[in-house]
Coordinates of C-alpha atoms and ligand atoms in Angstrom, one line a residue:
X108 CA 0.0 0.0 0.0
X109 CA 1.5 3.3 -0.3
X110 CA 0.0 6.5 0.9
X111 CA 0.4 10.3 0.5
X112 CA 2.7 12.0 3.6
X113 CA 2.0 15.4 4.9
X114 CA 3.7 17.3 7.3
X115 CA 1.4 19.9 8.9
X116 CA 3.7 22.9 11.3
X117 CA 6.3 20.3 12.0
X118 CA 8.2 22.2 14.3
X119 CA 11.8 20.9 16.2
X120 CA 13.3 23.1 19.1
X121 CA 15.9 21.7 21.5
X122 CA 15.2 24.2 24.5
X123 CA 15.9 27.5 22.7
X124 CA 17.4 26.3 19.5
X125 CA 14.6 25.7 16.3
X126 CA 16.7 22.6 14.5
X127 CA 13.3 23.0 12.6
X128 CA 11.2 26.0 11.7
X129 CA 7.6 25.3 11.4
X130 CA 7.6 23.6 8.3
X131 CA 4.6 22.4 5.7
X132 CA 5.6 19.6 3.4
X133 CA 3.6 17.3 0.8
X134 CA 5.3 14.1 -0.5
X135 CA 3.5 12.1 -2.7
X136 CA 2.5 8.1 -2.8
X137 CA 5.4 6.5 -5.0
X138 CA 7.8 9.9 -5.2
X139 CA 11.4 10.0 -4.8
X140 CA 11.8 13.4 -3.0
X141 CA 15.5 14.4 -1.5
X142 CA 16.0 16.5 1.2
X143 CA 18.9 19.0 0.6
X144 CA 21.1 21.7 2.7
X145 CA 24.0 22.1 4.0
X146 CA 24.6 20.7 7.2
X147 CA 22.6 21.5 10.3
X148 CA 20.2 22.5 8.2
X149 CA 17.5 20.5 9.3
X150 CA 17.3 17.1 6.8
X151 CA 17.9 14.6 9.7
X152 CA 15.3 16.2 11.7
X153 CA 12.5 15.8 9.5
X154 CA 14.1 12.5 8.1
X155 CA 14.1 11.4 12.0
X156 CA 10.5 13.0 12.8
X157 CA 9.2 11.1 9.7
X158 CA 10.8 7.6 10.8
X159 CA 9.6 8.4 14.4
X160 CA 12.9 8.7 16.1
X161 CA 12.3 12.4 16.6
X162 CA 9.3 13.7 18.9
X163 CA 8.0 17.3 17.1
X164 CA 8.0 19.9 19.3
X165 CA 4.5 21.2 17.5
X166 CA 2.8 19.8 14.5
X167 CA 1.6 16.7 12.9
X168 CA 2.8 13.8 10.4
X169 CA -0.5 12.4 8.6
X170 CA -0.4 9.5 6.4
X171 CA -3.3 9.9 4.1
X172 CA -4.9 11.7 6.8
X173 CA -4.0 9.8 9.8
X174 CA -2.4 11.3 12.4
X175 CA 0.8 9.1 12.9
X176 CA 2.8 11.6 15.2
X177 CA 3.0 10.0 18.2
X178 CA 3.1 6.6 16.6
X179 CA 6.4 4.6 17.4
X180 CA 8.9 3.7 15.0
X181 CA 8.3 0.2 14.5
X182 CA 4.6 0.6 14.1
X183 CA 4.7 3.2 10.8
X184 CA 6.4 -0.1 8.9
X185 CA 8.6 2.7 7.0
X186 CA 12.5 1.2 5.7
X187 CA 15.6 3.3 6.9
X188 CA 19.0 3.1 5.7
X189 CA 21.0 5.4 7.7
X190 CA 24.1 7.1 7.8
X191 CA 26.5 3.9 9.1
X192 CA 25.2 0.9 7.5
X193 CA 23.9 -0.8 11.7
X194 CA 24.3 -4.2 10.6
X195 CA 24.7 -7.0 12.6
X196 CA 28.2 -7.8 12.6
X197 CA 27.7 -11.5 14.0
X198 CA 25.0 -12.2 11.5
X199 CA 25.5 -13.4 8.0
X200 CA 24.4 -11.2 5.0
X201 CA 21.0 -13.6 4.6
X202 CA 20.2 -12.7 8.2
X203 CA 20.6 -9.5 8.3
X204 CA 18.4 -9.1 5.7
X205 CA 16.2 -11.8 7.3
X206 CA 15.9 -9.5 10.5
X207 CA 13.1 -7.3 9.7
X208 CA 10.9 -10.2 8.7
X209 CA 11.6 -12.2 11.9
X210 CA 10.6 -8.9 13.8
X211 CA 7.2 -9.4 12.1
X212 CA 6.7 -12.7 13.1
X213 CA 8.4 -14.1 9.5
X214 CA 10.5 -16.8 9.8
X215 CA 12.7 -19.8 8.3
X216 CA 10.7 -21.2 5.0
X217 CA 8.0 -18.4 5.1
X218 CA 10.4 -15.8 4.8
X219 CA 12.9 -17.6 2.3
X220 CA 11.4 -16.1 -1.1
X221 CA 11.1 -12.6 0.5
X222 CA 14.9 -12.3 1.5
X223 CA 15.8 -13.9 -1.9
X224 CA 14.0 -11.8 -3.5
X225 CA 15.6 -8.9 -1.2
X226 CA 19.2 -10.4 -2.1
X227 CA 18.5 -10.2 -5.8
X228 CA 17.3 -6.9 -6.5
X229 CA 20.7 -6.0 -4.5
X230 CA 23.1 -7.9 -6.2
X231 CA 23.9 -10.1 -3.5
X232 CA 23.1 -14.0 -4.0
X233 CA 26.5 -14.9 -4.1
X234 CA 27.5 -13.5 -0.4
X235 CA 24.3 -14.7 1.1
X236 CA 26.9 -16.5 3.6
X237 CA 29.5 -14.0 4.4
X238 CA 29.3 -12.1 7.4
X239 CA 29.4 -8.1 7.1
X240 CA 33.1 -7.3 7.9
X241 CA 34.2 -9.8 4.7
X242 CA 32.1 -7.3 2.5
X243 CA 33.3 -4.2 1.3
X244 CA 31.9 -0.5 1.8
X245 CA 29.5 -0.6 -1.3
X246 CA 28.3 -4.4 -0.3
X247 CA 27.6 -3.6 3.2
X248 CA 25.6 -0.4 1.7
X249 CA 23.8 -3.2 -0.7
X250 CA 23.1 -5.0 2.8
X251 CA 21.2 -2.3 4.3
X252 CA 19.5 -1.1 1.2
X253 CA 18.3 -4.8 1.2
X254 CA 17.7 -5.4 4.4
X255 CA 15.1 -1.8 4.3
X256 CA 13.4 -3.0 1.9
X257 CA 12.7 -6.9 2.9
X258 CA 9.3 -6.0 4.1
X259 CA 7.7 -4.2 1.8
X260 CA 7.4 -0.4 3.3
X261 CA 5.6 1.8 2.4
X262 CA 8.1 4.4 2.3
X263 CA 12.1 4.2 2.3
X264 CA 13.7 6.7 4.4
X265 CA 17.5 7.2 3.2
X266 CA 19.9 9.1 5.3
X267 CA 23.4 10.3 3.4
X268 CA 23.7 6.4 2.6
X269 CA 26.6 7.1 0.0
X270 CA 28.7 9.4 2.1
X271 CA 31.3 6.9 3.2
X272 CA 31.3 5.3 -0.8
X273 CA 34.1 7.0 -3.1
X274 CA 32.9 8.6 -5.9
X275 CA 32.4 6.1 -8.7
X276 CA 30.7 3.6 -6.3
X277 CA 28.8 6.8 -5.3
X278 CA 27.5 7.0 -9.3
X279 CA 27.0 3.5 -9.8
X280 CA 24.4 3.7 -6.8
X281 CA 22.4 7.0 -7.6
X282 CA 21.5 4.6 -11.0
X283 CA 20.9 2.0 -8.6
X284 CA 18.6 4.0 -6.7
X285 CA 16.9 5.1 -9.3
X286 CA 16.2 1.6 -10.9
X287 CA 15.0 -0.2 -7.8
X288 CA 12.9 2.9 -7.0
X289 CA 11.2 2.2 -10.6
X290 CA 10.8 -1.4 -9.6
X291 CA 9.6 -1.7 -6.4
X292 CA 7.4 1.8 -6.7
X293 CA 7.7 2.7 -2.9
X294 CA 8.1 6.3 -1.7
X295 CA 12.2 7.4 -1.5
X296 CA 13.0 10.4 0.7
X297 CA 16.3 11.0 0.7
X298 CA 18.8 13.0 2.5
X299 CA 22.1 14.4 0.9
X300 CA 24.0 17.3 1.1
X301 CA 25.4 16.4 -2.5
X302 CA 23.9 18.5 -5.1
X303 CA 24.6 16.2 -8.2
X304 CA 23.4 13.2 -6.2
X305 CA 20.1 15.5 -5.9
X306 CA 20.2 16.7 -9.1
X307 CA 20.8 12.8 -10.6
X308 CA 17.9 10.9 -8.5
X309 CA 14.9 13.1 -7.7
X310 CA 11.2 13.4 -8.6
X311 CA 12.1 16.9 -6.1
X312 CA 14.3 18.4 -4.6
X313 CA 13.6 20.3 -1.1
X314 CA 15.9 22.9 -0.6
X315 CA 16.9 23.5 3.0
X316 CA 18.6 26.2 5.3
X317 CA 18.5 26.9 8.8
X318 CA 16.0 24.9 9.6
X319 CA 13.5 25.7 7.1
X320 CA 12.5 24.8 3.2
X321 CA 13.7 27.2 1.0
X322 CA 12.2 26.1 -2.2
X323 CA 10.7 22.9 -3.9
X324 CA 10.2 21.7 -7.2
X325 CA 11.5 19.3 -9.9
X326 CA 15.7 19.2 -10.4
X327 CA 15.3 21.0 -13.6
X328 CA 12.8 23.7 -12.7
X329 CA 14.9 24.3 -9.3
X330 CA 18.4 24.7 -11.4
X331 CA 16.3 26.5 -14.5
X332 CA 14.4 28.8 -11.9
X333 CA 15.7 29.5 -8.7
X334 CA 13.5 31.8 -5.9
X335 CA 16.5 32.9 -4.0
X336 CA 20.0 33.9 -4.3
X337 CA 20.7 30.8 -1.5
X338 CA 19.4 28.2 -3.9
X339 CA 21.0 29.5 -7.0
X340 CA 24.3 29.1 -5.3
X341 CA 23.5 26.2 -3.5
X342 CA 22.4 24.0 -6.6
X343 CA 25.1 24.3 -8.7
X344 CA 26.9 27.6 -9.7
X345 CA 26.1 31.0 -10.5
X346 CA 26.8 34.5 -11.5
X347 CA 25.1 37.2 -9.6
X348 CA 24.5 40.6 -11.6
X349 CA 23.1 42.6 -8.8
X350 CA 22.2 46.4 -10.0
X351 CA 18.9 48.9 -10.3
X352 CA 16.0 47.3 -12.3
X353 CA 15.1 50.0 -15.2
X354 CA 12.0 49.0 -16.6
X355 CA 9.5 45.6 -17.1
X356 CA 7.6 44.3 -20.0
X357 CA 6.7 40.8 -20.9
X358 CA 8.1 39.0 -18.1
X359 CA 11.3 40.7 -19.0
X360 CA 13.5 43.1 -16.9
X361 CA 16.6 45.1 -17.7
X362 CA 18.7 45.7 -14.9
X363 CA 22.2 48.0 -14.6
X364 CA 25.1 46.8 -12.4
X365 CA 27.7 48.8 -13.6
X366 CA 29.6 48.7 -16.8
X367 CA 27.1 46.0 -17.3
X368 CA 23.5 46.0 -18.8
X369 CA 21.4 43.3 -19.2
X370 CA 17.9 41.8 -19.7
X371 CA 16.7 39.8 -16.9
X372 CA 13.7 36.8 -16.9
X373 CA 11.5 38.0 -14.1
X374 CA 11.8 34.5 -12.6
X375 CA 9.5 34.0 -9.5
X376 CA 9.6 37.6 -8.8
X377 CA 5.9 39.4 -8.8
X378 CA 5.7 42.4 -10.3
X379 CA 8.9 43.8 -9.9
X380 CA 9.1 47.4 -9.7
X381 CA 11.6 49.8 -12.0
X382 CA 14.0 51.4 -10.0
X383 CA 14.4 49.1 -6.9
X384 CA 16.9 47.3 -6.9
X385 CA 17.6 43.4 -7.9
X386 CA 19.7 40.4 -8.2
X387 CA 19.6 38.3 -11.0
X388 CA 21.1 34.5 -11.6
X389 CA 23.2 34.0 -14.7
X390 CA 24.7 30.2 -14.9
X391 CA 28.4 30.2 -16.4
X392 CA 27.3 27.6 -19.2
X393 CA 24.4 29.8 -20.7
X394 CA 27.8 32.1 -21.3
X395 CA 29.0 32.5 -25.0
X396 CA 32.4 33.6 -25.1
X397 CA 33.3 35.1 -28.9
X398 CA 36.5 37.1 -30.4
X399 CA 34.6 39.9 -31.7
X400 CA 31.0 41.3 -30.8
X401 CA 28.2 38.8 -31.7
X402 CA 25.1 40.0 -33.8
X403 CA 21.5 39.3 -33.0
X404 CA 19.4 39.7 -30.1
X405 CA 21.4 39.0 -26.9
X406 CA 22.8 40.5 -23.7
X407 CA 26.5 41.5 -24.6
X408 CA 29.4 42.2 -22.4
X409 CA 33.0 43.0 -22.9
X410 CA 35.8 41.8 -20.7
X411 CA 39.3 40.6 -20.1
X412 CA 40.2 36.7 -19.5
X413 CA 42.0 36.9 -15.6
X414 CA 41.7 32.8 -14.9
X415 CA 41.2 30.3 -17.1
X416 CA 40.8 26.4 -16.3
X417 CA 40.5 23.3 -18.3
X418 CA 38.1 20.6 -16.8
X419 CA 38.2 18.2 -19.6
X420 CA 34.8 18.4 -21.7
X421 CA 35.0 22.6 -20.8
X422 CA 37.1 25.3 -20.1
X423 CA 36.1 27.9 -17.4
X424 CA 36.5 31.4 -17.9
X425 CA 36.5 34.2 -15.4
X426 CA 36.6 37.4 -17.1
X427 CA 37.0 41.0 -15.6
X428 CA 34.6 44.1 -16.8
X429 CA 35.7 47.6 -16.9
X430 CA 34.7 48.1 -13.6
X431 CA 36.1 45.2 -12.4
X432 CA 32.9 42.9 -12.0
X433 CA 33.6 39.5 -12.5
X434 CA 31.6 36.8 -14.6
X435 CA 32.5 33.3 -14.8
X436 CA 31.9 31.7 -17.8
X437 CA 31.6 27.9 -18.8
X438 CA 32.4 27.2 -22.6
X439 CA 32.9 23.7 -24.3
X440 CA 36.5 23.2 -24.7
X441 CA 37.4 23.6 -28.3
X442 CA 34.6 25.9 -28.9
X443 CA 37.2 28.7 -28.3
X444 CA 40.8 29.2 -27.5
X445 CA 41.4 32.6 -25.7
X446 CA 44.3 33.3 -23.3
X447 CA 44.9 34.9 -20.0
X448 CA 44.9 38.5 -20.3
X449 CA 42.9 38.5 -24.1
X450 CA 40.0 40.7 -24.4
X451 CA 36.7 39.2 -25.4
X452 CA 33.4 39.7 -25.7
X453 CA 30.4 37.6 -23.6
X454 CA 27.0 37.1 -25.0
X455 CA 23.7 35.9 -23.7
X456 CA 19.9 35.3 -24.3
X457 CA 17.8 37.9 -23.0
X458 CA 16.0 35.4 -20.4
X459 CA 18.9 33.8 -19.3
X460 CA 19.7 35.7 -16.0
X461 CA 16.7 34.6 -13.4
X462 CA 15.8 37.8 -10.8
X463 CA 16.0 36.3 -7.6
X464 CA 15.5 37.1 -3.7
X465 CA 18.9 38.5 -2.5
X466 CA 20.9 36.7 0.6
X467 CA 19.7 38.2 4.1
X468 CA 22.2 40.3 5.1
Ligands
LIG66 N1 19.6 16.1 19.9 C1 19.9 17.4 19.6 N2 20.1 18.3 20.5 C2 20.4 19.6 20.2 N3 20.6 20.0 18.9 C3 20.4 19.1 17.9 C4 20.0 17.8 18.2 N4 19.9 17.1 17.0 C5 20.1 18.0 16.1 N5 20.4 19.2 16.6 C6 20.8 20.5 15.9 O1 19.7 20.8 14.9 C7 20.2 21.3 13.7 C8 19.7 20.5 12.6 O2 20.3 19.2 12.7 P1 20.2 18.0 11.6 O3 18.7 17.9 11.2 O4 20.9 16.8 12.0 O5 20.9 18.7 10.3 P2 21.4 18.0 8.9 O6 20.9 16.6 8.9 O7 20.8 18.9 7.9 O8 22.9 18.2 8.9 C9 21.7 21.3 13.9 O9 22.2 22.6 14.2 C10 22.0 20.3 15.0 O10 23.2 20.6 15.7
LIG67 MG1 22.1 14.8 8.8

């Protein structure tokens, strides 16, 4: 069965310090949502809250509508793969896995095809036998992933489960993830502090800082449109033009920082008003770089190279304005060869830059 989650003013305070800010959050039957901030930012403690570890200070979890906040743990039948893989290091791989089933009741011949099945879909008939310390770091992992999902939750509750993998093993299991999500159809929500590991896996990403949700949506939405200055950075990287807004049509803004000028999308911005001032979000790879000015209808700037790096299938380019502003730019290598020092000219469509809500402070 799987069922729609809701958290209603989930709120977390340890005596005077909010871990949590009273906090609203939908997650859909069957969606693979991550949870994503820096850390302290809160993910553990509505991962925690969720899995029933953590008592709310104020607020409610509901489960199509059922009130499951006071419920313990091992009654909301939810999976969790934490942080350090917890297995048992006396038991073999087959009964670790075969734990959660004999918790339920589920033993010996009744529970074989259920752990075989478990074994399988993680790659792990063949060290059925072995005990935990003759695995390695990404069989363990395959362990507990196992092992959460023997019983058939309803939701899978994954806490930084790839932060002790190096980095290829790291790939390999952010496919993985995705694949047995597909296959097995339970909710995922999933805690990381790994931007591309968000980027890679999720129906959503939740955006997190200081204890509160800073923006949700869909991976591409979230990059393509960021509310605030926070997640532009956060997810990824990004130029800021910050300047005076001039004047607004068609979901359009032009905004002055400087020696620069440039059109602006209006992003999530309501009505913003000419003459105040604004920040807008311009990623390096929406950055043409070109030897002399470029025709046609695009956001121009003229600069000199100061830095330039090669990262194998690009080149980054930090160039300096006039005035000294700098503007990172991310080009395919072989697309074009400039030095350090050259002058050259930046171009850009007219909706590239995103306005966005300024950093407190
Ligand atoms: N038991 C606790 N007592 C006091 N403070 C806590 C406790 N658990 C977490 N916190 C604090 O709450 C904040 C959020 O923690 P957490 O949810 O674990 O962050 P994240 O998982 O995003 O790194 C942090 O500042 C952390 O220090
Ligand atoms: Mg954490």
């Amino acid at each position: 069965m799987k069922r729609n989650l809701v958290l209603s003013g989930v709120e977390k305070r340890y005596g005077d310090f909010v871990a949590l800010q009273k906090t609203d959050l939908e997650i859909k039957a069957g969606e693979f949502v991550t949870l994503l901030g820096p850390s302290g930012s809160g993910k553990t403690t509505i991962l925690m809250s969720i899995a029933g570890f953590v008592t709310p200070t104020s607020g409610q979890i509901l489960l199509d509508g059922e009130n499951i906040t006071g419920l313990p743990p091992e009654r909301r039948n939810f999976g969790v793969v934490f942080q350090g893989y917890a297995l048992f290091p006396h038991l073999t791989v087959y009964e670790n896995v075969a734990f959660p089933l004999r918790a339920r009741g589920i033993r010996g011949e009744a529970a074989r095809p259920k752990v075989e099945a478990a074994l399988a879909m993680a790659q792990l008939d063949p060290f059925a036998e072995r005990l935990p310390r003759q695995l390695s770091g990404g069989q363990q992992q395959r362990v507990a992933l196992a092992r959460s999902l023997v019983f058939g939750p309803e939701l899978l509750l994954l806490d930084e489960p790839l932060s002790a993998l190096d980095r290829s093993l790291r790939k390999e299991f952010q496919t993985e993830f995705k694949a047995i999500h597909r296959k097995v159809g339970t909710t995922f929500i999933y805690v990381t502090h790994d931007q591309e590991e968000a980027l890679t896996m999720s129906d959503r990403i939740v955006i997190l800082d200081r204890g509160r949700i800073l923006q949700s949506a869909p991976p591409r939405d979230l990059y393509e449109r960021p509310e605030t200055e926070f997640v532009a950075g956060f997810l990824g990287k990004s130029n800021f033009l910050r300047g005076r807004i001039e004047c607004v049509m068609d979901g359009l803004v032009e905004i002055h920082c400087g020696a620069l000028s440039s059109r602006a999308s209006a992003g999530h911005q309501q009505d913003p008003v000419p003459g105040s001032r604004g920040t807008a979000a311009l990623r390096p790879e929406k950055i043409a770089l070109h030897r002399a000015k470029p025709d046609g209808d695009l956001c121009t700037a003229r600069g000199r190279t100061t830095a330039i790096t090669y990262l194998g299938s690009a080149i980054e380019v930090e160039l300096a304005l006039p005035d000294d502003t700098r503007l990172t730019a991310m080009v395919p290598a072989g697309s074009i060869s400039v030095a350090e020092g050259e002058e050259v000219f930046a171009s850009w469509a007219p909706d590239a830059p995103v306005l966005v809500t300024p950093r407190e402070g």
